[in-house]
């Protein structure tokens, strides 16, 4: 199976998550479980997908706190034998997360700038002036230098990040990916699956265009078929 496609299980609970995984079957090998699922049994779903079904699991929690808390949280999460975990890309957070997962196979991915944000949002959040792509690039470089195994960034920045010296051998995972003709929803910095992979992304994250489709497995296979050959 082609694990470059990560399907976001953005459904309310574990029951619906497992039902969707049943529909997708062997069309999808990699799943993302985010904050919205946690109170609906997200950890149980992660364990079922990983331990019982042999799938890869990306836990998207975007952790942010003081270093000691991050280190302790990541140390606990690393026991679940999951594949990816997100933290905010601030260097002190990344360093603490890298220390917390020491000795485990869990990959720490640093969030640069959310794909739902644009320059107006950064202004509202009191983020320093400058081009959003440049800020994303700088945050990626700092996070990778601090010990992240990879970064989360929009597909519009994938090529620039891949060119960074710090990105050698590191992962780039891109949400904000939409197949041709799909609704953009709340995403602002988007690209097609083929564009994202072609520009250097290792994995693309797609949610609604898959799970809202009449045939989710066919939608997933269509996305995978559109990707450049390895």
mmCIF file of C-alpha atoms in Angstrom:
data_model
loop_
_atom_site.group_PDB
_atom_site.id
_atom_site.type_symbol
_atom_site.label_atom_id
_atom_site.label_comp_id
_atom_site.label_asym_id
_atom_site.label_seq_id
_atom_site.Cartn_x
_atom_site.Cartn_y
_atom_site.Cartn_z
ATOM 1 C CA UNK A 1 0.000 0.000 0.000
ATOM 2 C CA UNK A 2 1.040 3.591 -0.625
ATOM 3 C CA UNK A 3 1.373 5.209 2.801
ATOM 4 C CA UNK A 4 1.974 8.688 1.385
ATOM 5 C CA UNK A 5 -1.756 9.332 1.830
ATOM 6 C CA UNK A 6 -2.792 9.894 5.454
ATOM 7 C CA UNK A 7 -6.552 9.979 5.935
ATOM 8 C CA UNK A 8 -7.756 12.257 8.729
ATOM 9 C CA UNK A 9 -10.426 10.513 10.793
ATOM 10 C CA UNK A 10 -12.249 13.741 11.593
ATOM 11 C CA UNK A 11 -15.377 11.982 12.827
ATOM 12 C CA UNK A 12 -16.892 12.340 16.313
ATOM 13 C CA UNK A 13 -16.134 8.987 17.948
ATOM 14 C CA UNK A 14 -14.421 5.628 17.819
ATOM 15 C CA UNK A 15 -17.507 3.853 16.481
ATOM 16 C CA UNK A 16 -17.679 6.087 13.415
ATOM 17 C CA UNK A 17 -13.897 5.957 13.072
ATOM 18 C CA UNK A 18 -13.886 2.159 12.918
ATOM 19 C CA UNK A 19 -16.829 2.174 10.513
ATOM 20 C CA UNK A 20 -14.896 4.492 8.202
ATOM 21 C CA UNK A 21 -11.776 2.327 8.489
ATOM 22 C CA UNK A 22 -13.920 -0.668 7.530
ATOM 23 C CA UNK A 23 -15.127 1.154 4.414
ATOM 24 C CA UNK A 24 -11.583 2.132 3.460
ATOM 25 C CA UNK A 25 -10.187 -1.360 4.054
ATOM 26 C CA UNK A 26 -6.874 -1.979 2.340
ATOM 27 C CA UNK A 27 -7.123 1.245 0.318
ATOM 28 C CA UNK A 28 -5.547 3.207 3.198
ATOM 29 C CA UNK A 29 -2.589 2.307 5.400
ATOM 30 C CA UNK A 30 -2.123 5.512 7.420
ATOM 31 C CA UNK A 31 -4.612 7.416 9.587
ATOM 32 C CA UNK A 32 -4.567 10.698 11.508
ATOM 33 C CA UNK A 33 -6.414 11.071 14.807
ATOM 34 C CA UNK A 34 -6.785 14.613 16.094
ATOM 35 C CA UNK A 35 -8.033 16.514 19.117
ATOM 36 C CA UNK A 36 -11.665 16.322 18.040
ATOM 37 C CA UNK A 37 -11.620 12.546 18.420
ATOM 38 C CA UNK A 38 -9.918 12.323 21.831
ATOM 39 C CA UNK A 39 -13.088 12.591 23.930
ATOM 40 C CA UNK A 40 -14.773 10.143 21.561
ATOM 41 C CA UNK A 41 -12.302 7.335 22.201
ATOM 42 C CA UNK A 42 -9.354 8.490 20.126
ATOM 43 C CA UNK A 43 -6.733 6.502 22.012
ATOM 44 C CA UNK A 44 -8.823 3.343 21.799
ATOM 45 C CA UNK A 45 -9.182 3.917 18.066
ATOM 46 C CA UNK A 46 -5.435 4.458 17.707
ATOM 47 C CA UNK A 47 -4.697 1.208 19.525
ATOM 48 C CA UNK A 48 -7.226 -0.707 17.441
ATOM 49 C CA UNK A 49 -5.864 0.600 14.152
ATOM 50 C CA UNK A 50 -2.235 0.092 15.124
ATOM 51 C CA UNK A 51 -2.341 -3.070 17.193
ATOM 52 C CA UNK A 52 -5.201 -5.028 15.671
ATOM 53 C CA UNK A 53 -5.284 -3.858 12.066
ATOM 54 C CA UNK A 54 -1.613 -3.153 11.413
ATOM 55 C CA UNK A 55 -2.181 0.428 10.270
ATOM 56 C CA UNK A 56 0.111 3.398 10.823
ATOM 57 C CA UNK A 57 -1.219 6.118 13.139
ATOM 58 C CA UNK A 58 -0.498 9.830 13.342
ATOM 59 C CA UNK A 59 -1.628 11.441 16.608
ATOM 60 C CA UNK A 60 -2.235 15.108 15.849
ATOM 61 C CA UNK A 61 -2.329 16.838 19.239
ATOM 62 C CA UNK A 62 -0.219 19.934 18.501
ATOM 63 C CA UNK A 63 1.142 19.949 22.055
ATOM 64 C CA UNK A 64 2.277 23.230 23.559
ATOM 65 C CA UNK A 65 3.307 23.807 27.173
ATOM 66 C CA UNK A 66 6.337 24.279 29.385
ATOM 67 C CA UNK A 67 9.229 21.942 28.696
ATOM 68 C CA UNK A 68 8.764 19.621 31.687
ATOM 69 C CA UNK A 69 5.095 19.074 30.839
ATOM 70 C CA UNK A 70 5.817 18.415 27.168
ATOM 71 C CA UNK A 71 8.575 15.957 28.025
ATOM 72 C CA UNK A 72 6.331 14.053 30.439
ATOM 73 C CA UNK A 73 3.384 13.998 28.035
ATOM 74 C CA UNK A 74 5.463 12.744 25.126
ATOM 75 C CA UNK A 75 7.142 10.111 27.294
ATOM 76 C CA UNK A 76 3.696 8.770 28.157
ATOM 77 C CA UNK A 77 2.424 8.885 24.579
ATOM 78 C CA UNK A 78 5.536 7.135 23.276
ATOM 79 C CA UNK A 79 4.426 3.987 25.115
ATOM 80 C CA UNK A 80 1.544 3.568 22.655
ATOM 81 C CA UNK A 81 3.880 2.610 19.776
ATOM 82 C CA UNK A 82 2.330 5.141 17.415
ATOM 83 C CA UNK A 83 4.100 6.616 14.383
ATOM 84 C CA UNK A 84 3.790 10.424 14.351
ATOM 85 C CA UNK A 85 2.990 13.033 17.006
ATOM 86 C CA UNK A 86 2.649 16.771 16.476
ATOM 87 C CA UNK A 87 3.893 19.525 18.755
ATOM 88 C CA UNK A 88 4.070 23.249 18.162
ATOM 89 C CA UNK A 89 7.256 24.207 16.332
ATOM 90 C CA UNK A 90 8.737 26.464 19.006
ATOM 91 C CA UNK A 91 12.307 25.220 19.555
ATOM 92 C CA UNK A 92 11.954 24.751 23.324
ATOM 93 C CA UNK A 93 8.824 22.638 22.798
ATOM 94 C CA UNK A 94 10.531 20.543 20.134
ATOM 95 C CA UNK A 95 13.583 19.933 22.301
ATOM 96 C CA UNK A 96 11.420 18.790 25.209
ATOM 97 C CA UNK A 97 9.380 16.496 22.945
ATOM 98 C CA UNK A 98 12.513 14.961 21.440
ATOM 99 C CA UNK A 99 13.797 14.250 24.945
ATOM 100 C CA UNK A 100 10.473 12.742 25.974
ATOM 101 C CA UNK A 101 10.369 10.235 23.139
ATOM 102 C CA UNK A 102 14.042 9.260 23.550
ATOM 103 C CA UNK A 103 14.496 5.569 22.780
ATOM 104 C CA UNK A 104 11.074 5.196 21.124
ATOM 105 C CA UNK A 105 10.236 5.047 17.431
ATOM 106 C CA UNK A 106 7.714 7.883 17.649
ATOM 107 C CA UNK A 107 8.441 10.656 15.147
ATOM 108 C CA UNK A 108 8.053 14.222 16.419
ATOM 109 C CA UNK A 109 6.569 16.567 13.812
ATOM 110 C CA UNK A 110 6.674 20.308 14.420
ATOM 111 C CA UNK A 111 3.766 22.513 13.377
ATOM 112 C CA UNK A 112 5.040 25.587 11.529
ATOM 113 C CA UNK A 113 2.045 27.812 10.624
ATOM 114 C CA UNK A 114 -1.418 26.259 10.435
ATOM 115 C CA UNK A 115 -2.729 25.816 6.903
ATOM 116 C CA UNK A 116 -5.986 27.525 7.922
ATOM 117 C CA UNK A 117 -4.149 30.802 8.602
ATOM 118 C CA UNK A 118 -3.170 33.668 6.325
ATOM 119 C CA UNK A 119 -1.300 36.930 6.929
ATOM 120 C CA UNK A 120 -4.404 38.635 8.363
ATOM 121 C CA UNK A 121 -4.674 35.859 10.964
ATOM 122 C CA UNK A 122 -1.024 36.273 11.897
ATOM 123 C CA UNK A 123 -1.605 40.005 12.373
ATOM 124 C CA UNK A 124 -4.551 39.274 14.665
ATOM 125 C CA UNK A 125 -2.358 36.870 16.645
ATOM 126 C CA UNK A 126 0.419 39.473 17.011
ATOM 127 C CA UNK A 127 2.876 37.420 14.944
ATOM 128 C CA UNK A 128 5.693 39.586 13.624
ATOM 129 C CA UNK A 129 5.311 41.207 10.180
ATOM 130 C CA UNK A 130 6.593 39.403 7.122
ATOM 131 C CA UNK A 131 5.571 37.061 4.353
ATOM 132 C CA UNK A 132 3.766 34.007 5.710
ATOM 133 C CA UNK A 133 5.848 31.663 3.583
ATOM 134 C CA UNK A 134 9.082 33.147 4.906
ATOM 135 C CA UNK A 135 7.879 32.824 8.499
ATOM 136 C CA UNK A 136 6.894 29.203 7.873
ATOM 137 C CA UNK A 137 10.297 28.491 6.380
ATOM 138 C CA UNK A 138 12.120 30.035 9.337
ATOM 139 C CA UNK A 139 10.000 28.164 11.860
ATOM 140 C CA UNK A 140 10.663 24.922 9.995
ATOM 141 C CA UNK A 141 14.424 25.482 10.006
ATOM 142 C CA UNK A 142 14.458 26.253 13.728
ATOM 143 C CA UNK A 143 12.278 23.274 14.618
ATOM 144 C CA UNK A 144 14.398 20.874 12.596
ATOM 145 C CA UNK A 145 17.572 22.253 14.154
ATOM 146 C CA UNK A 146 15.996 21.716 17.590
ATOM 147 C CA UNK A 147 15.519 17.996 16.929
ATOM 148 C CA UNK A 148 12.193 17.542 15.126
ATOM 149 C CA UNK A 149 11.959 14.513 12.851
ATOM 150 C CA UNK A 150 9.912 16.539 10.427
ATOM 151 C CA UNK A 151 7.495 19.418 10.040
ATOM 152 C CA UNK A 152 3.860 20.100 9.292
ATOM 153 C CA UNK A 153 3.491 22.822 6.685
ATOM 154 C CA UNK A 154 1.199 23.786 3.869
ATOM 155 C CA UNK A 155 1.988 22.297 0.454
ATOM 156 C CA UNK A 156 2.787 25.810 -0.762
ATOM 157 C CA UNK A 157 5.939 25.783 1.397
ATOM 158 C CA UNK A 158 6.986 22.166 0.778
ATOM 159 C CA UNK A 159 9.550 22.920 -1.933
ATOM 160 C CA UNK A 160 11.201 25.709 0.069
ATOM 161 C CA UNK A 161 11.426 23.549 3.179
ATOM 162 C CA UNK A 162 12.789 20.577 1.229
ATOM 163 C CA UNK A 163 15.617 22.831 0.014
ATOM 164 C CA UNK A 164 16.714 23.690 3.558
ATOM 165 C CA UNK A 165 19.993 22.094 4.703
ATOM 166 C CA UNK A 166 18.239 21.200 7.966
ATOM 167 C CA UNK A 167 15.591 19.219 6.030
ATOM 168 C CA UNK A 168 17.963 16.552 4.741
ATOM 169 C CA UNK A 169 16.544 13.195 5.779
ATOM 170 C CA UNK A 170 13.575 14.814 7.532
ATOM 171 C CA UNK A 171 9.842 14.417 6.932
ATOM 172 C CA UNK A 172 7.492 16.980 5.422
ATOM 173 C CA UNK A 173 3.802 16.302 6.039
ATOM 174 C CA UNK A 174 1.281 18.550 4.338
ATOM 175 C CA UNK A 175 -2.339 19.123 5.301
ATOM 176 C CA UNK A 176 -4.301 21.613 3.234
ATOM 177 C CA UNK A 177 -4.353 19.153 0.339
ATOM 178 C CA UNK A 178 -7.415 19.064 -1.887
ATOM 179 C CA UNK A 179 -8.042 16.990 -5.044
ATOM 180 C CA UNK A 180 -9.016 18.899 -8.166
ATOM 181 C CA UNK A 181 -12.540 20.268 -7.792
ATOM 182 C CA UNK A 182 -12.859 19.585 -4.057
ATOM 183 C CA UNK A 183 -14.189 22.267 -1.718
ATOM 184 C CA UNK A 184 -11.454 24.112 0.156
ATOM 185 C CA UNK A 185 -13.409 24.224 3.439
ATOM 186 C CA UNK A 186 -11.444 26.014 6.166
ATOM 187 C CA UNK A 187 -8.088 25.620 4.419
ATOM 188 C CA UNK A 188 -6.429 28.697 2.897
ATOM 189 C CA UNK A 189 -2.981 27.565 1.662
ATOM 190 C CA UNK A 190 -3.752 24.519 -0.448
ATOM 191 C CA UNK A 191 -2.513 22.423 -3.375
ATOM 192 C CA UNK A 192 -3.478 19.196 -5.107
ATOM 193 C CA UNK A 193 -2.050 15.873 -3.872
ATOM 194 C CA UNK A 194 0.235 15.546 -6.887
ATOM 195 C CA UNK A 195 1.553 19.101 -6.464
ATOM 196 C CA UNK A 196 2.307 18.548 -2.770
ATOM 197 C CA UNK A 197 4.227 15.317 -3.336
ATOM 198 C CA UNK A 198 5.970 16.719 -6.392
ATOM 199 C CA UNK A 199 7.169 19.685 -4.339
ATOM 200 C CA UNK A 200 8.814 17.501 -1.733
ATOM 201 C CA UNK A 201 6.161 16.368 0.746
ATOM 202 C CA UNK A 202 6.580 12.831 2.086
ATOM 203 C CA UNK A 203 2.957 12.515 3.196
ATOM 204 C CA UNK A 204 -0.279 14.344 2.453
ATOM 205 C CA UNK A 205 -3.193 14.578 4.875
ATOM 206 C CA UNK A 206 -6.700 14.456 3.412
ATOM 207 C CA UNK A 207 -9.925 14.291 5.390
ATOM 208 C CA UNK A 208 -13.292 15.418 4.108
ATOM 209 C CA UNK A 209 -12.688 14.721 0.394
ATOM 210 C CA UNK A 210 -12.248 11.067 1.411
ATOM 211 C CA UNK A 211 -14.658 10.420 4.257
ATOM 212 C CA UNK A 212 -17.475 12.556 2.839
ATOM 213 C CA UNK A 213 -17.280 10.762 -0.519
ATOM 214 C CA UNK A 214 -20.032 8.354 -1.533
ATOM 215 C CA UNK A 215 -17.313 5.698 -1.873
ATOM 216 C CA UNK A 216 -14.436 6.585 0.489
ATOM 217 C CA UNK A 217 -12.208 3.722 -0.674
ATOM 218 C CA UNK A 218 -12.564 4.773 -4.316
ATOM 219 C CA UNK A 219 -11.806 8.388 -3.361
ATOM 220 C CA UNK A 220 -8.650 7.307 -1.529
ATOM 221 C CA UNK A 221 -7.494 5.136 -4.412
ATOM 222 C CA UNK A 222 -8.090 7.995 -6.844
ATOM 223 C CA UNK A 223 -5.888 10.297 -4.759
ATOM 224 C CA UNK A 224 -3.126 7.687 -4.549
ATOM 225 C CA UNK A 225 -3.331 7.068 -8.299
ATOM 226 C CA UNK A 226 -2.789 10.794 -8.914
ATOM 227 C CA UNK A 227 0.521 10.870 -7.015
ATOM 228 C CA UNK A 228 3.859 10.884 -8.834
ATOM 229 C CA UNK A 229 5.558 7.513 -8.909
ATOM 230 C CA UNK A 230 8.117 6.944 -6.195
#
